[in-house]
PDB file of C-alpha atoms and ligand atoms in Angstrom:
ATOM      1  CA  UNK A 613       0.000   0.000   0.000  1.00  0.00           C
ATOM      2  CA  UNK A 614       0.796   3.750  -0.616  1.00  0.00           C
ATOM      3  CA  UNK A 615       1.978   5.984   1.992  1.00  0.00           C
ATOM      4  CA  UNK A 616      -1.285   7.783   0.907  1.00  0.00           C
ATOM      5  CA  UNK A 617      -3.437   4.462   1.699  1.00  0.00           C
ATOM      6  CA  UNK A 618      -1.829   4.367   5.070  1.00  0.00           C
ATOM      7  CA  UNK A 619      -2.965   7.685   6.095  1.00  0.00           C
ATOM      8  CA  UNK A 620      -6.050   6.901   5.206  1.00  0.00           C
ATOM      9  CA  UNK A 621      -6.580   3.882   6.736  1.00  0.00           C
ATOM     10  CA  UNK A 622      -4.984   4.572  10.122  1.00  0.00           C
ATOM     11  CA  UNK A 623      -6.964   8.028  10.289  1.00  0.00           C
ATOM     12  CA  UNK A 624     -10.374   5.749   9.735  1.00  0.00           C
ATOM     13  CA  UNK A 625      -9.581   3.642  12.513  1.00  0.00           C
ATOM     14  CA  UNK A 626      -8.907   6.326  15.317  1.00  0.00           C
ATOM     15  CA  UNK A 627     -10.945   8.221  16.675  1.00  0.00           C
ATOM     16  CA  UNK A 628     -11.046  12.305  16.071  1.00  0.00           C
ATOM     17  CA  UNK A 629      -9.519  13.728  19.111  1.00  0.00           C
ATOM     18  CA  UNK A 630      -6.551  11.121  19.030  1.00  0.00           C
ATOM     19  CA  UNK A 631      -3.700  13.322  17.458  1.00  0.00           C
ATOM     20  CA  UNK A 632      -1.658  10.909  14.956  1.00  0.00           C
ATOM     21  CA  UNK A 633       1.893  11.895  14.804  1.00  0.00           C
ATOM     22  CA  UNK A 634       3.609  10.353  11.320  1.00  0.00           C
ATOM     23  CA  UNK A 635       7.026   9.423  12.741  1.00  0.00           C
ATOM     24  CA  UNK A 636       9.304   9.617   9.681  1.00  0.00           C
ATOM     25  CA  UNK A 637      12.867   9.171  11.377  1.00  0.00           C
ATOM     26  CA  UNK A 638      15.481   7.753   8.680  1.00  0.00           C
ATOM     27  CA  UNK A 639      12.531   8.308   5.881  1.00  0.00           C
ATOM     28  CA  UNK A 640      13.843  10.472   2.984  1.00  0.00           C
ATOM     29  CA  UNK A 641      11.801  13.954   2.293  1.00  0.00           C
ATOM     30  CA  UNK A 642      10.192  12.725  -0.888  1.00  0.00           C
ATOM     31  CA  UNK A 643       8.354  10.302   1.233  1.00  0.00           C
ATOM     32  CA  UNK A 644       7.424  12.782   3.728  1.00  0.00           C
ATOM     33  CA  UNK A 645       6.158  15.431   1.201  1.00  0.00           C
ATOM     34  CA  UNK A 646       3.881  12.304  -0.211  1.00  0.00           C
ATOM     35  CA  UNK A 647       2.403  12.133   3.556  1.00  0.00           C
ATOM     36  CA  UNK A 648       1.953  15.667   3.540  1.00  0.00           C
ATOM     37  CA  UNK A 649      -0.136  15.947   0.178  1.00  0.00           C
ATOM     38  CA  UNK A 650      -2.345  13.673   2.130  1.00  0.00           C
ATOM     39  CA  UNK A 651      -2.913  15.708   4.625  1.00  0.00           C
ATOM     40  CA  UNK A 652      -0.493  15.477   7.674  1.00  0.00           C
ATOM     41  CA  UNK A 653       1.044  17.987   9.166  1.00  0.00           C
ATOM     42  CA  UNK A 654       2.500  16.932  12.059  1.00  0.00           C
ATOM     43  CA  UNK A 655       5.807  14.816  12.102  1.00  0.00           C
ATOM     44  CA  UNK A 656       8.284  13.165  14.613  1.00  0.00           C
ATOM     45  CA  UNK A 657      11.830  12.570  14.380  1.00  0.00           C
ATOM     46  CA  UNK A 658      13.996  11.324  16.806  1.00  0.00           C
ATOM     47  CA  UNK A 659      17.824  12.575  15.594  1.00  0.00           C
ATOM     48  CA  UNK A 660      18.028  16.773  16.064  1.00  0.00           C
ATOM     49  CA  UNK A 661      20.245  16.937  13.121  1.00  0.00           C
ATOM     50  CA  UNK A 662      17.958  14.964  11.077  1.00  0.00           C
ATOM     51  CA  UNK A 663      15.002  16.610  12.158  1.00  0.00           C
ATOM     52  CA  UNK A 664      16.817  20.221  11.706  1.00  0.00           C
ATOM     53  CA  UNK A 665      17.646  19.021   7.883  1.00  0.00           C
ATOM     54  CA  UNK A 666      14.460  17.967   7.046  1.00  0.00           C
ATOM     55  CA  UNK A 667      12.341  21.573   8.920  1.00  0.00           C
ATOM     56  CA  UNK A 668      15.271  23.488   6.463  1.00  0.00           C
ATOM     57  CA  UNK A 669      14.319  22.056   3.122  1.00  0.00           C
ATOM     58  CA  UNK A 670      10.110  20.787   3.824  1.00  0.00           C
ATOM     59  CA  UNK A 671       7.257  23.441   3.786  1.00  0.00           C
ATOM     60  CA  UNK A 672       7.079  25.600   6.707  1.00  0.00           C
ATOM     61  CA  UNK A 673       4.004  24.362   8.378  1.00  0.00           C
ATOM     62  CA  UNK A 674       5.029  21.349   9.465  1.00  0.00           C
ATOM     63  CA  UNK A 675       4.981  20.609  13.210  1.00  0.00           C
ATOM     64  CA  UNK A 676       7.918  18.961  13.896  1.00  0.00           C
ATOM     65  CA  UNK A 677       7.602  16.878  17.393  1.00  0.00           C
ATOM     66  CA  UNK A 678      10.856  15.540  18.918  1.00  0.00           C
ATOM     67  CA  UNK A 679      10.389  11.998  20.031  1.00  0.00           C
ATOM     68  CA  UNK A 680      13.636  10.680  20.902  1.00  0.00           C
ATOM     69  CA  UNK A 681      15.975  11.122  23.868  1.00  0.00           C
ATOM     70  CA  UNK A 682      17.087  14.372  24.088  1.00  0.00           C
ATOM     71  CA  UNK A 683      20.815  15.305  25.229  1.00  0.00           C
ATOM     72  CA  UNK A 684      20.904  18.977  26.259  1.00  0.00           C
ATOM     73  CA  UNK A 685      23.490  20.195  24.084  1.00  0.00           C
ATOM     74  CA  UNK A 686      21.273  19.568  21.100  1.00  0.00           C
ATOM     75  CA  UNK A 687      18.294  21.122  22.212  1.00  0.00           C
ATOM     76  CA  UNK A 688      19.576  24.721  21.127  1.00  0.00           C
ATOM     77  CA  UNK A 689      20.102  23.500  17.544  1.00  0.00           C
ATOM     78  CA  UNK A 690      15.931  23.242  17.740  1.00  0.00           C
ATOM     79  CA  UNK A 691      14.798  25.600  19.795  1.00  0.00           C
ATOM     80  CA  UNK A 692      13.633  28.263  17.170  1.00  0.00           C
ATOM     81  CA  UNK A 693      10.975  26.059  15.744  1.00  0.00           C
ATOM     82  CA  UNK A 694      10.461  22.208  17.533  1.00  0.00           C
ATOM     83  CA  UNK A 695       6.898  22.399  18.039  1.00  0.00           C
ATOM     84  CA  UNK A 696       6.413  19.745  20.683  1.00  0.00           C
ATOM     85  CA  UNK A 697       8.803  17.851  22.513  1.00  0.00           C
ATOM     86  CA  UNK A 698       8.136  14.131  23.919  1.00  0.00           C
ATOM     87  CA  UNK A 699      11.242  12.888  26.134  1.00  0.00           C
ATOM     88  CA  UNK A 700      11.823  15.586  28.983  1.00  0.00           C
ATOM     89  CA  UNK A 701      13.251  12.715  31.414  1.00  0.00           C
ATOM     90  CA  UNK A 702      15.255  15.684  34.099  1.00  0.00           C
ATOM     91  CA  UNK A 703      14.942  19.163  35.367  1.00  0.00           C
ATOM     92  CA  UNK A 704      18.009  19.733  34.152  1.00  0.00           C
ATOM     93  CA  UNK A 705      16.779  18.902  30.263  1.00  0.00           C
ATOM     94  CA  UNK A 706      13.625  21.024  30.747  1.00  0.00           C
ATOM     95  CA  UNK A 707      15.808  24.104  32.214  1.00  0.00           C
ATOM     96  CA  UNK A 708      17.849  24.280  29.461  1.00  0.00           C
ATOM     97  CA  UNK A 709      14.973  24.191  27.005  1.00  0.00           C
ATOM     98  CA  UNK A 710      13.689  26.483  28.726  1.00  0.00           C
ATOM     99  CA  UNK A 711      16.626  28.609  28.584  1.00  0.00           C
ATOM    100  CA  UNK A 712      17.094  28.116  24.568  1.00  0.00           C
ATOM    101  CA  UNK A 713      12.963  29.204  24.587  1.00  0.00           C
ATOM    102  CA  UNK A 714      13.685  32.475  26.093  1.00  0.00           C
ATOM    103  CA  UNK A 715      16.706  33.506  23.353  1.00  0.00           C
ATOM    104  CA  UNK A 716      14.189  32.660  20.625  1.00  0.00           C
ATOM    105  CA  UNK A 717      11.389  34.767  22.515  1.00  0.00           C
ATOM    106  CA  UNK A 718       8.981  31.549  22.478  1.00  0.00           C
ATOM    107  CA  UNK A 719       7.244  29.015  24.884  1.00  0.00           C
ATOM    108  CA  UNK A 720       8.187  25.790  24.171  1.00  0.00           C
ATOM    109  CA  UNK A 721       5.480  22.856  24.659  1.00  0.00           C
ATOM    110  CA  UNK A 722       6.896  19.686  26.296  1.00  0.00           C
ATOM    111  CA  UNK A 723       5.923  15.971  27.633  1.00  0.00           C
ATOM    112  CA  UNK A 724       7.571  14.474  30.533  1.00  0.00           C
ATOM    113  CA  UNK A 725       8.500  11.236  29.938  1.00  0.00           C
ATOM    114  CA  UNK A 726       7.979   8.138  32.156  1.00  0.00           C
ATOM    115  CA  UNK A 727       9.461   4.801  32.183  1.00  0.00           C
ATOM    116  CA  UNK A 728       6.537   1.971  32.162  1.00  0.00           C
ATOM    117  CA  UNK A 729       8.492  -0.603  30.347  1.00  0.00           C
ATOM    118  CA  UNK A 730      10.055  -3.574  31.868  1.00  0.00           C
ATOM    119  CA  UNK A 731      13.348  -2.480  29.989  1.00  0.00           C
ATOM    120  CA  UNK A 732      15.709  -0.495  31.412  1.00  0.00           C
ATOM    121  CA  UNK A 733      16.158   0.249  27.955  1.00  0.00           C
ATOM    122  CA  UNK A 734      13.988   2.872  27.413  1.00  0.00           C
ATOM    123  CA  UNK A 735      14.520   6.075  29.468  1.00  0.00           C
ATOM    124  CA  UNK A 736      11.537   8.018  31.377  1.00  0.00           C
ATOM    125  CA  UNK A 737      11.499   9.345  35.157  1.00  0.00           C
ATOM    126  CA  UNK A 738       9.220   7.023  37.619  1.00  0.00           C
ATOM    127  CA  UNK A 739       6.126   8.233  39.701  1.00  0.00           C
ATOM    128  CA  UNK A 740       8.608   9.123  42.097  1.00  0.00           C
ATOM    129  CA  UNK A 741      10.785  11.301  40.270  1.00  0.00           C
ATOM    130  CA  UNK A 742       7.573  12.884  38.689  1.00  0.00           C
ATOM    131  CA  UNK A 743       6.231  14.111  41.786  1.00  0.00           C
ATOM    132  CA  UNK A 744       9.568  15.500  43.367  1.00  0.00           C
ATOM    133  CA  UNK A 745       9.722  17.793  40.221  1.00  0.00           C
ATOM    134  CA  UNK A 746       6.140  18.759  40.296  1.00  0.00           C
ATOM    135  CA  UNK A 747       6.545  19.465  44.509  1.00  0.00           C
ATOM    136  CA  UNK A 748      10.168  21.478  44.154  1.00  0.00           C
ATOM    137  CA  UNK A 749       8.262  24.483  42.915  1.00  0.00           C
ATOM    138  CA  UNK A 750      11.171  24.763  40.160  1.00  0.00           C
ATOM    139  CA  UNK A 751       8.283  24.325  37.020  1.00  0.00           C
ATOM    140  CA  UNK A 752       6.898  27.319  38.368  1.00  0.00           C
ATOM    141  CA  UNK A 753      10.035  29.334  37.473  1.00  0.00           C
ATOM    142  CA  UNK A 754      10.417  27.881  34.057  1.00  0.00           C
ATOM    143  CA  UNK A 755       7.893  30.459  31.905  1.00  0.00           C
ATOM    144  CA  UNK A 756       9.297  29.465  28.772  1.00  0.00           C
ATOM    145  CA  UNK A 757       8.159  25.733  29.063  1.00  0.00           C
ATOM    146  CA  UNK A 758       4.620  24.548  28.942  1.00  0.00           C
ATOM    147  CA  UNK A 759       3.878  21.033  30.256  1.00  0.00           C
ATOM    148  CA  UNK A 760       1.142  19.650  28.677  1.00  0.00           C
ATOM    149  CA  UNK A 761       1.263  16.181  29.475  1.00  0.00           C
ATOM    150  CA  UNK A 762       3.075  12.600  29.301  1.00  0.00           C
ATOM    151  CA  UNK A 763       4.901  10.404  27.162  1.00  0.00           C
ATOM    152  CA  UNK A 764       5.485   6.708  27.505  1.00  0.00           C
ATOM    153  CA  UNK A 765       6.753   3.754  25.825  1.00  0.00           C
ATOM    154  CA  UNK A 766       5.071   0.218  26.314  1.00  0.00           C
ATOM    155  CA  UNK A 767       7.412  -3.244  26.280  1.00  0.00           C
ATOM    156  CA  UNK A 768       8.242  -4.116  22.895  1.00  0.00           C
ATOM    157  CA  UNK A 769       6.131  -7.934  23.643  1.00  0.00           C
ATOM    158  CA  UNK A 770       3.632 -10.067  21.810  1.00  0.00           C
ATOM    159  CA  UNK A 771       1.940  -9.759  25.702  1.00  0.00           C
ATOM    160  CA  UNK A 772      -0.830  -7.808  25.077  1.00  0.00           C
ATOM    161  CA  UNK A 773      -1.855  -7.621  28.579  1.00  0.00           C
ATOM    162  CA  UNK A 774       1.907  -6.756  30.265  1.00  0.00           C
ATOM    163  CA  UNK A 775       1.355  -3.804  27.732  1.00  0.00           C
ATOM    164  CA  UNK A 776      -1.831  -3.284  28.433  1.00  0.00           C
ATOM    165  CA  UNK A 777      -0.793  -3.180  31.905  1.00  0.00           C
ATOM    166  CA  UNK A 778       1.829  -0.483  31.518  1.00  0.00           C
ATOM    167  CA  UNK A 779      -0.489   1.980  29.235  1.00  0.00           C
ATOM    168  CA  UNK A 780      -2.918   1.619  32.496  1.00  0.00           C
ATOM    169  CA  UNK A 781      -0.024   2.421  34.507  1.00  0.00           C
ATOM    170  CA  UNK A 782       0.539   5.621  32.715  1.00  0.00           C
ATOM    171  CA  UNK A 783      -2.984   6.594  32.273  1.00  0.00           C
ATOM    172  CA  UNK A 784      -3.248   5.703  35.923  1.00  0.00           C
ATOM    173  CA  UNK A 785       0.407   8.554  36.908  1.00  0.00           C
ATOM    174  CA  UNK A 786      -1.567  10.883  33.969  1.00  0.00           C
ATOM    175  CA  UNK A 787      -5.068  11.272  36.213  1.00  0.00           C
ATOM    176  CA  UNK A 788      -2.675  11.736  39.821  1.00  0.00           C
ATOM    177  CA  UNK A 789      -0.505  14.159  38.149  1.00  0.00           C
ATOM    178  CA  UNK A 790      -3.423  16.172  36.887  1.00  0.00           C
ATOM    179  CA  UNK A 791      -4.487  17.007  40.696  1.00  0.00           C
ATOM    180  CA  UNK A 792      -1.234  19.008  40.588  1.00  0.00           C
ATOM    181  CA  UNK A 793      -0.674  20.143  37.157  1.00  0.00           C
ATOM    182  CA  UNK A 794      -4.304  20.402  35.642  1.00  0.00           C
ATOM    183  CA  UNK A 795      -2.909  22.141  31.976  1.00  0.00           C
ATOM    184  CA  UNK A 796      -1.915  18.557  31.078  1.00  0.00           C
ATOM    185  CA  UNK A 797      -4.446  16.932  28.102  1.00  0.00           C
ATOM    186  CA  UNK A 798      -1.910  14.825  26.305  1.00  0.00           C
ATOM    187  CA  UNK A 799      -1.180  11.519  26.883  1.00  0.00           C
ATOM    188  CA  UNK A 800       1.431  10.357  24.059  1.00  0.00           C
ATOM    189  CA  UNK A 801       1.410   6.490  24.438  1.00  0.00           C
ATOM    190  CA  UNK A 802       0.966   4.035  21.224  1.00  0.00           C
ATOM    191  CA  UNK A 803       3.122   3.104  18.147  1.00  0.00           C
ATOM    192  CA  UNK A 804       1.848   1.246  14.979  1.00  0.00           C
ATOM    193  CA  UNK A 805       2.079  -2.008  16.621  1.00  0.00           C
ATOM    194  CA  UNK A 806       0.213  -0.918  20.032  1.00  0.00           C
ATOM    195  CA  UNK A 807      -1.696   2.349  18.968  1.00  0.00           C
ATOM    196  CA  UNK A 808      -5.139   0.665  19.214  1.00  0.00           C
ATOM    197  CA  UNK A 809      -4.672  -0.861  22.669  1.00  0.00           C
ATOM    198  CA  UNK A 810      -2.963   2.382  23.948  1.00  0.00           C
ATOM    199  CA  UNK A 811      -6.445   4.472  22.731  1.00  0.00           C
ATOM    200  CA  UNK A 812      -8.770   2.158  24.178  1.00  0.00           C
ATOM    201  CA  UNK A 813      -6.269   2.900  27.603  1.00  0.00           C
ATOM    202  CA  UNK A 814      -6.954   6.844  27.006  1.00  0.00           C
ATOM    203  CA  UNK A 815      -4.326   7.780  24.749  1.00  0.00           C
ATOM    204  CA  UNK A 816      -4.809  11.627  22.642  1.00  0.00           C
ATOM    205  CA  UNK A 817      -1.729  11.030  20.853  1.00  0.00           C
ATOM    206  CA  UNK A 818      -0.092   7.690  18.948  1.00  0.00           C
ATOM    207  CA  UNK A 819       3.475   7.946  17.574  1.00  0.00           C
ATOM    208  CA  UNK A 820       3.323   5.416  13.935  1.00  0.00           C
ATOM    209  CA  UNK A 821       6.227   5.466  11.760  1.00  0.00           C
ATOM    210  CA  UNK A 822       6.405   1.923  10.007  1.00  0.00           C
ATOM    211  CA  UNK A 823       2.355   1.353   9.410  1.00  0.00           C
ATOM    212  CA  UNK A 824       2.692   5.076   7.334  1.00  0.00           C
ATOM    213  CA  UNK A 825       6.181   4.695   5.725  1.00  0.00           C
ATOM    214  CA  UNK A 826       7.229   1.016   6.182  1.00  0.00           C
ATOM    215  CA  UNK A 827       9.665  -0.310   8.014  1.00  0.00           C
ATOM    216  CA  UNK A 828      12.951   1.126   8.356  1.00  0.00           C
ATOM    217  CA  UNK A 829      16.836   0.428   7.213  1.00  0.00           C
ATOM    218  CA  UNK A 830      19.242   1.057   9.657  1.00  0.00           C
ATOM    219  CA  UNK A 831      22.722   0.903   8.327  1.00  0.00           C
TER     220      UNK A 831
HETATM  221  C1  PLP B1692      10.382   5.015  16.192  1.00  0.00           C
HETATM  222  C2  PLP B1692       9.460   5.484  17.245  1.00  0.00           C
HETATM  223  C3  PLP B1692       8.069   5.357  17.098  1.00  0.00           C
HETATM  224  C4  PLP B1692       7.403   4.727  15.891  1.00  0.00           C
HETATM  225  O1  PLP B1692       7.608   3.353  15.848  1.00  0.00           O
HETATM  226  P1  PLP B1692       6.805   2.403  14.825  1.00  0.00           P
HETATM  227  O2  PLP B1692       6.820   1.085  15.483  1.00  0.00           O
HETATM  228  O3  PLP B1692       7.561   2.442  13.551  1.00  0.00           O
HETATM  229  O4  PLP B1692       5.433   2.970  14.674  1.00  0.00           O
HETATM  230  C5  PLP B1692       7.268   5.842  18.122  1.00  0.00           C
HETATM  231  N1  PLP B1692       7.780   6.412  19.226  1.00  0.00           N
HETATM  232  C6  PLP B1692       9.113   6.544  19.402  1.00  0.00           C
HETATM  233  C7  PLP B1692       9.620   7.191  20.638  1.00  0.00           C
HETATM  234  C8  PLP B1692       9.994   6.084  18.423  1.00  0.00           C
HETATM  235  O5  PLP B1692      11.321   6.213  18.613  1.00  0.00           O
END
């Protein structure tokens, strides 16, 4: 099928308030350009230098989301137009976005990231670590940073209930942390091979890169 077809066919099956973010890491522009004659606009990469190449040469209203982990000497290379970020995993990481923000005069939109996985693997701060940030009154002095919600990443398993256990795990740190922050509406959690299971656990946002654009070469 057509990268067109996939669109389509994805978009059919979710419902309207889930936001579907076409994750075109290692895809090459013609492919995203085909994507975005069909209609999407919003696209995640998880390489700053990639995604920096691709927002230079591909039309200008493309939202470009950052989905990958994040070292903070990259994030100033971004900064003037990353429209959402996914992996804030520290304080430290989310003060020095904030900090890039302020030279570019903008408010920069960001998910904090937690670990539900049973792989250490995959990075993310615990309910633990959430809560310490949220109580140290330090997101208060951040005004360049907007947190509007959380990111997580399910065990890559044929299990469908461990992962349906972890995507109720992060629904379940989502509704607690709302008590405290109540500007968070996003929950990013679902990838092509998960994205259904992940909405029926409250998801607003899937992350599918292979289902759109096939799978991908790494060399
Ligand atoms: C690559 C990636 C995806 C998309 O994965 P697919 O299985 O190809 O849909 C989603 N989220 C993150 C964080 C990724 O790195």
């Amino acid at each position: 099928m057509s990268i067109k077809a996939n669109l389509k066919e994805i978009r059919s099956n979710i419902p309207e308030y889930v936001t579907l973010v076409a994750v075109s890491k290692t895809k090459p522009n013609t492919d995203i350009l085909e994507a975005y004659d069909a209609g999407q606009r919003i696209f995640g990469e998880n390489k700053v230098q990639e995604m920096v190449q691709k927002w230079e040469t591909l039309p200008k209203d493309i939202e470009w989301h950052m989905i990958g982990h994040l070292q903070r000497n990259k994030v100033k290379y971004m900064a003037n137009f990353v429209s959402l970020i996914h992996g804030v995993d520290s304080l430290r990481l989310l003060q020095e976005i904030n900090k890039q923000a302020i030279k570019h005069n903008r408010v920069i939109d960001c998910l904090f990231q937690i670990h539900i996985a049973e792989e250490d693997t995959k990075f993310g701060l615990d309910q633990k670590e959430i809560e310490e940030i949220t109580a140290s009154g330090q997101l208060k002095k951040l005004e360049n940073v907007r947190i509007v919600g959380l990111m997580g990443m399910a065990t890559f398993t044929d299990n469908q209930s461990q992962v349906r256990k972890e995507f109720e795990n992060l629904k379940a740190i989502f509704n607690n942390l709302k008590n405290t922050l109540p500007s968070i509406s996003i929950l990013s959690m679902g990838m092509s091979g998960d994205y259904q299971l992940a909405i029926k656990e409250g998801s607003t946002m899937i992350r599918v890169g292979s289902s759109i654009f096939g799978s991908r070469n790494y060399h």
